[in-house]
CSV table of C-alpha atoms in Angstrom, one decimal:
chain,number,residue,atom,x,y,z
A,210,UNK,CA,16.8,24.4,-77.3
A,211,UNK,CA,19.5,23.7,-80.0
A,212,UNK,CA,22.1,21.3,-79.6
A,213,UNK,CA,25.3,23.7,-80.6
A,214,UNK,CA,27.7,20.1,-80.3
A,215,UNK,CA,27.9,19.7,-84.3
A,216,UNK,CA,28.3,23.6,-85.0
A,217,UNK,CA,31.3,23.5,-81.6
A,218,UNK,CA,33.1,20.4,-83.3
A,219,UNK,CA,33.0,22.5,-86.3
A,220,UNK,CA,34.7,25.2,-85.0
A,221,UNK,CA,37.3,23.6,-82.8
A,222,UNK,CA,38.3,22.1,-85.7
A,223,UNK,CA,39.2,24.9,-87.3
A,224,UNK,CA,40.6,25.8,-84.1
A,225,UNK,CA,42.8,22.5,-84.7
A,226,UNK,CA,44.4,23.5,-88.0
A,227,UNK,CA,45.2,26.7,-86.6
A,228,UNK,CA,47.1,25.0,-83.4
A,229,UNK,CA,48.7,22.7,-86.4
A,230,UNK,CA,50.1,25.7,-87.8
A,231,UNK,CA,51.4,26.4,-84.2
A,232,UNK,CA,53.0,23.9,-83.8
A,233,UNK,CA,54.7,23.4,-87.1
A,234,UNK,CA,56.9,26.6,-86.1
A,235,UNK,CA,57.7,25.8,-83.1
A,236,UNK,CA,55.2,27.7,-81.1
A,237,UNK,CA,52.8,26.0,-78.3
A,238,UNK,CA,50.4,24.7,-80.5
A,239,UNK,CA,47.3,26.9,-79.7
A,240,UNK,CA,44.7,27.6,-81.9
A,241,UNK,CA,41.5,30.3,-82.2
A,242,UNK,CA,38.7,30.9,-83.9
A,243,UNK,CA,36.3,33.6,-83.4
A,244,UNK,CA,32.8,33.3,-84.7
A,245,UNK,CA,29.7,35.8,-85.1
A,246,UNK,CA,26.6,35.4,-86.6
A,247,UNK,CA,27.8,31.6,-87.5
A,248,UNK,CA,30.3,32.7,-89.6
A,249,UNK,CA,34.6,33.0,-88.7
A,250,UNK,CA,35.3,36.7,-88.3
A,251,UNK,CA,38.9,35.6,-87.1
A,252,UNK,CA,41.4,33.2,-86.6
A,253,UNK,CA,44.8,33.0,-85.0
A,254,UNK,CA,47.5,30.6,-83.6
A,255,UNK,CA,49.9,31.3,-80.5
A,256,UNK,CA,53.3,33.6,-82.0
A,257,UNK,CA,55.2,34.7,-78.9
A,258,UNK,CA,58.0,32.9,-79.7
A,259,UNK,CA,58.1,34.4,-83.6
A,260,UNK,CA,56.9,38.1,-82.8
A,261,UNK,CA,59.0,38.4,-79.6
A,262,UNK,CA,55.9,39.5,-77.9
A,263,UNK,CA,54.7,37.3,-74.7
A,264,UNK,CA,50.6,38.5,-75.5
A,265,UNK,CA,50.9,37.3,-78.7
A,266,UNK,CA,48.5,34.3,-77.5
A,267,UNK,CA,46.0,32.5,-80.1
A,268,UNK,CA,43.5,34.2,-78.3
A,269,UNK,CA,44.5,38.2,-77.9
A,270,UNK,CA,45.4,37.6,-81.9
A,271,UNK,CA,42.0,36.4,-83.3
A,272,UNK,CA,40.6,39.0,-80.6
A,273,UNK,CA,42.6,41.5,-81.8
A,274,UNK,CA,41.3,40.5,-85.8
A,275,UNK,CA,38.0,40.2,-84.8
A,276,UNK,CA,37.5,43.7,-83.4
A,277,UNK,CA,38.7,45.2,-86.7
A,278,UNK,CA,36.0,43.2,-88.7
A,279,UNK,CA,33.5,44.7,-86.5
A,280,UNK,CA,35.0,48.3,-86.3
A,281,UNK,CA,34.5,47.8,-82.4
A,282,UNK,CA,36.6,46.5,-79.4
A,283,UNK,CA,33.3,44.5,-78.0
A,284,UNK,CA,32.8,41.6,-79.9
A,285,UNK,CA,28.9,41.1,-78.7
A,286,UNK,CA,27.1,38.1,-80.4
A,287,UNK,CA,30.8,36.6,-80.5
A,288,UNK,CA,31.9,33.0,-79.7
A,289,UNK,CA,35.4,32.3,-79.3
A,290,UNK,CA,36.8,28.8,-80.3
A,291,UNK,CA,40.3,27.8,-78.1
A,292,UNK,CA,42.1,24.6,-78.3
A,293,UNK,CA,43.3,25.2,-74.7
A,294,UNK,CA,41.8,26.4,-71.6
A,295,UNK,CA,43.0,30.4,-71.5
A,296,UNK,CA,45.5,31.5,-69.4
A,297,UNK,CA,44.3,34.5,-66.8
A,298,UNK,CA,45.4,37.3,-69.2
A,299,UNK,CA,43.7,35.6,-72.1
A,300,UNK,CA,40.6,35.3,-70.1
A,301,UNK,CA,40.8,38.8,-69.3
A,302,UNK,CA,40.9,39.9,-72.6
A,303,UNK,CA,37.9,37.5,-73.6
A,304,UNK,CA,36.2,39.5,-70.7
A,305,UNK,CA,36.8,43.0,-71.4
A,306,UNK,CA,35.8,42.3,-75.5
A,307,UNK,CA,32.9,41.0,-74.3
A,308,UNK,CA,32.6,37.9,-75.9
A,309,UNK,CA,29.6,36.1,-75.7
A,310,UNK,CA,30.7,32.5,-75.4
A,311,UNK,CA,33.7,30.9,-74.8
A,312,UNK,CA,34.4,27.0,-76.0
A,313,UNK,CA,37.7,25.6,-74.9
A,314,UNK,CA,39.1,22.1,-75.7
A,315,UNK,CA,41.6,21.0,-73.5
A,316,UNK,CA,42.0,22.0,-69.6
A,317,UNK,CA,45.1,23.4,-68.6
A,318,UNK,CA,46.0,22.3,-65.5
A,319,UNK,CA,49.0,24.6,-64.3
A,320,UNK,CA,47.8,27.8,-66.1
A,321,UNK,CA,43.8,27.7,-66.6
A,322,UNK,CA,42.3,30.6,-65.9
A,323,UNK,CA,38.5,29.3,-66.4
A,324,UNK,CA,38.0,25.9,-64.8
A,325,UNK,CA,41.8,25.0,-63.6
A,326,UNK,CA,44.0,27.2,-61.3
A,327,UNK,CA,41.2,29.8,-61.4
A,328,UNK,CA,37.5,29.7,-61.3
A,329,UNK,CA,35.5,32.1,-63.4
A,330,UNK,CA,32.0,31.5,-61.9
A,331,UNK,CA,34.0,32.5,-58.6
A,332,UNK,CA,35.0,36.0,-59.5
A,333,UNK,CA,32.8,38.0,-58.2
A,334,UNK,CA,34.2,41.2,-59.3
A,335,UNK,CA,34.0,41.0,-62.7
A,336,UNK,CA,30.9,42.6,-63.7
A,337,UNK,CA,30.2,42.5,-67.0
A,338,UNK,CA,27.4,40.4,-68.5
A,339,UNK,CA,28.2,36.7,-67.3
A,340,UNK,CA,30.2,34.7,-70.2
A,341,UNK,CA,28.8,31.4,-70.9
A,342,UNK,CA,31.6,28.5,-71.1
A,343,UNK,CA,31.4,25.1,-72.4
A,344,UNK,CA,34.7,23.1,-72.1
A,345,UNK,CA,36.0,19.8,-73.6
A,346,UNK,CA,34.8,20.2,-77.1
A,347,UNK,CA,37.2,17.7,-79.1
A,348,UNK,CA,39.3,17.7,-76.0
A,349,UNK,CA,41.0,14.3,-76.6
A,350,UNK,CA,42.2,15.9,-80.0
A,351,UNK,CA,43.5,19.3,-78.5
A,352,UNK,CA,45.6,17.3,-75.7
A,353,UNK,CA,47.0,15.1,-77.8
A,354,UNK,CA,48.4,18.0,-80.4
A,355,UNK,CA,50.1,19.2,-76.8
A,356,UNK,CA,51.4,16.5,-75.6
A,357,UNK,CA,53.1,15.2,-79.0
A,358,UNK,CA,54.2,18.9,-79.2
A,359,UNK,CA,55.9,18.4,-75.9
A,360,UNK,CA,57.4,15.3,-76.5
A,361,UNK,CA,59.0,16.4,-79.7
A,362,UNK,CA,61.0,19.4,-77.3
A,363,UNK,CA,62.4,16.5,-74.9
């Protein structure tokens, strides 16, 4: 088996800059990447704030860009990069696109819908193919752009 630790590094860093951009406009600093075939189909940063719209997450964005690179609204063969833990409609999304693999950074205690609040190996009644998840890739990194974030609102 491969070790995918260099390629997920690789991509949350990407995932980084776009966070960076996040957070540079005032928005939660989340960032996405969505890859396919080892190569970015998408890429998005959290814009609620900016596009009055409260789904405007990092993650429904690149989702939303990634299905019109494919033509399709399943995303098979896709691996979604997130600086954050996703929130539960976030996760939904990743669900219903069908995303392949999901790699998160950071936990997110109050609001994570994968590992945190909610358990996604513990719901049962989602059944579409299982979505693999590996979590804390570069999570020191994605924490800290959230907590400096924060501190520069108090």
């Amino acid at each position: 088996m491969i070790d995918s630790t260099i390629d997920d590094e690789h991509w949350m860093r990407l995932a980084l800059k776009q966070a960076e951009r996040a957070f540079q406009v005032g928005e939660v600093p989340v960032g996405a990447v969505i890859v396919q075939h080892n190569r970015v189909i998408a890429c998005s940063y959290n814009q609620p704030i900016a596009t009055c719209d409260p789904t405007a997450h990092a993650e429904v964005l690149a989702l939303r860009q990634a299905a019109k690179v494919v033509n399709n609204y399943r995303l098979v063969d896709c691996e979604l990069y997130v600086t954050v833990e996703p929130c539960l409609m976030c996760l939904g999304a990743v669900v219903h696109a069908r995303i392949q693999r999901l790699v998160f950074g950071a936990c997110e205690p109050r609001a994570g819908a994968v590992v945190s609040q909610l358990q996604l190996e513990y719901m049962t009644f989602i059944n579409h193919k299982k979505l693999q998840v590996k979590q804390g890739v570069l999570s020191g990194s994605c924490s800290d752009l959230m907590v400096r974030f924060f501190q520069s609102r108090r």
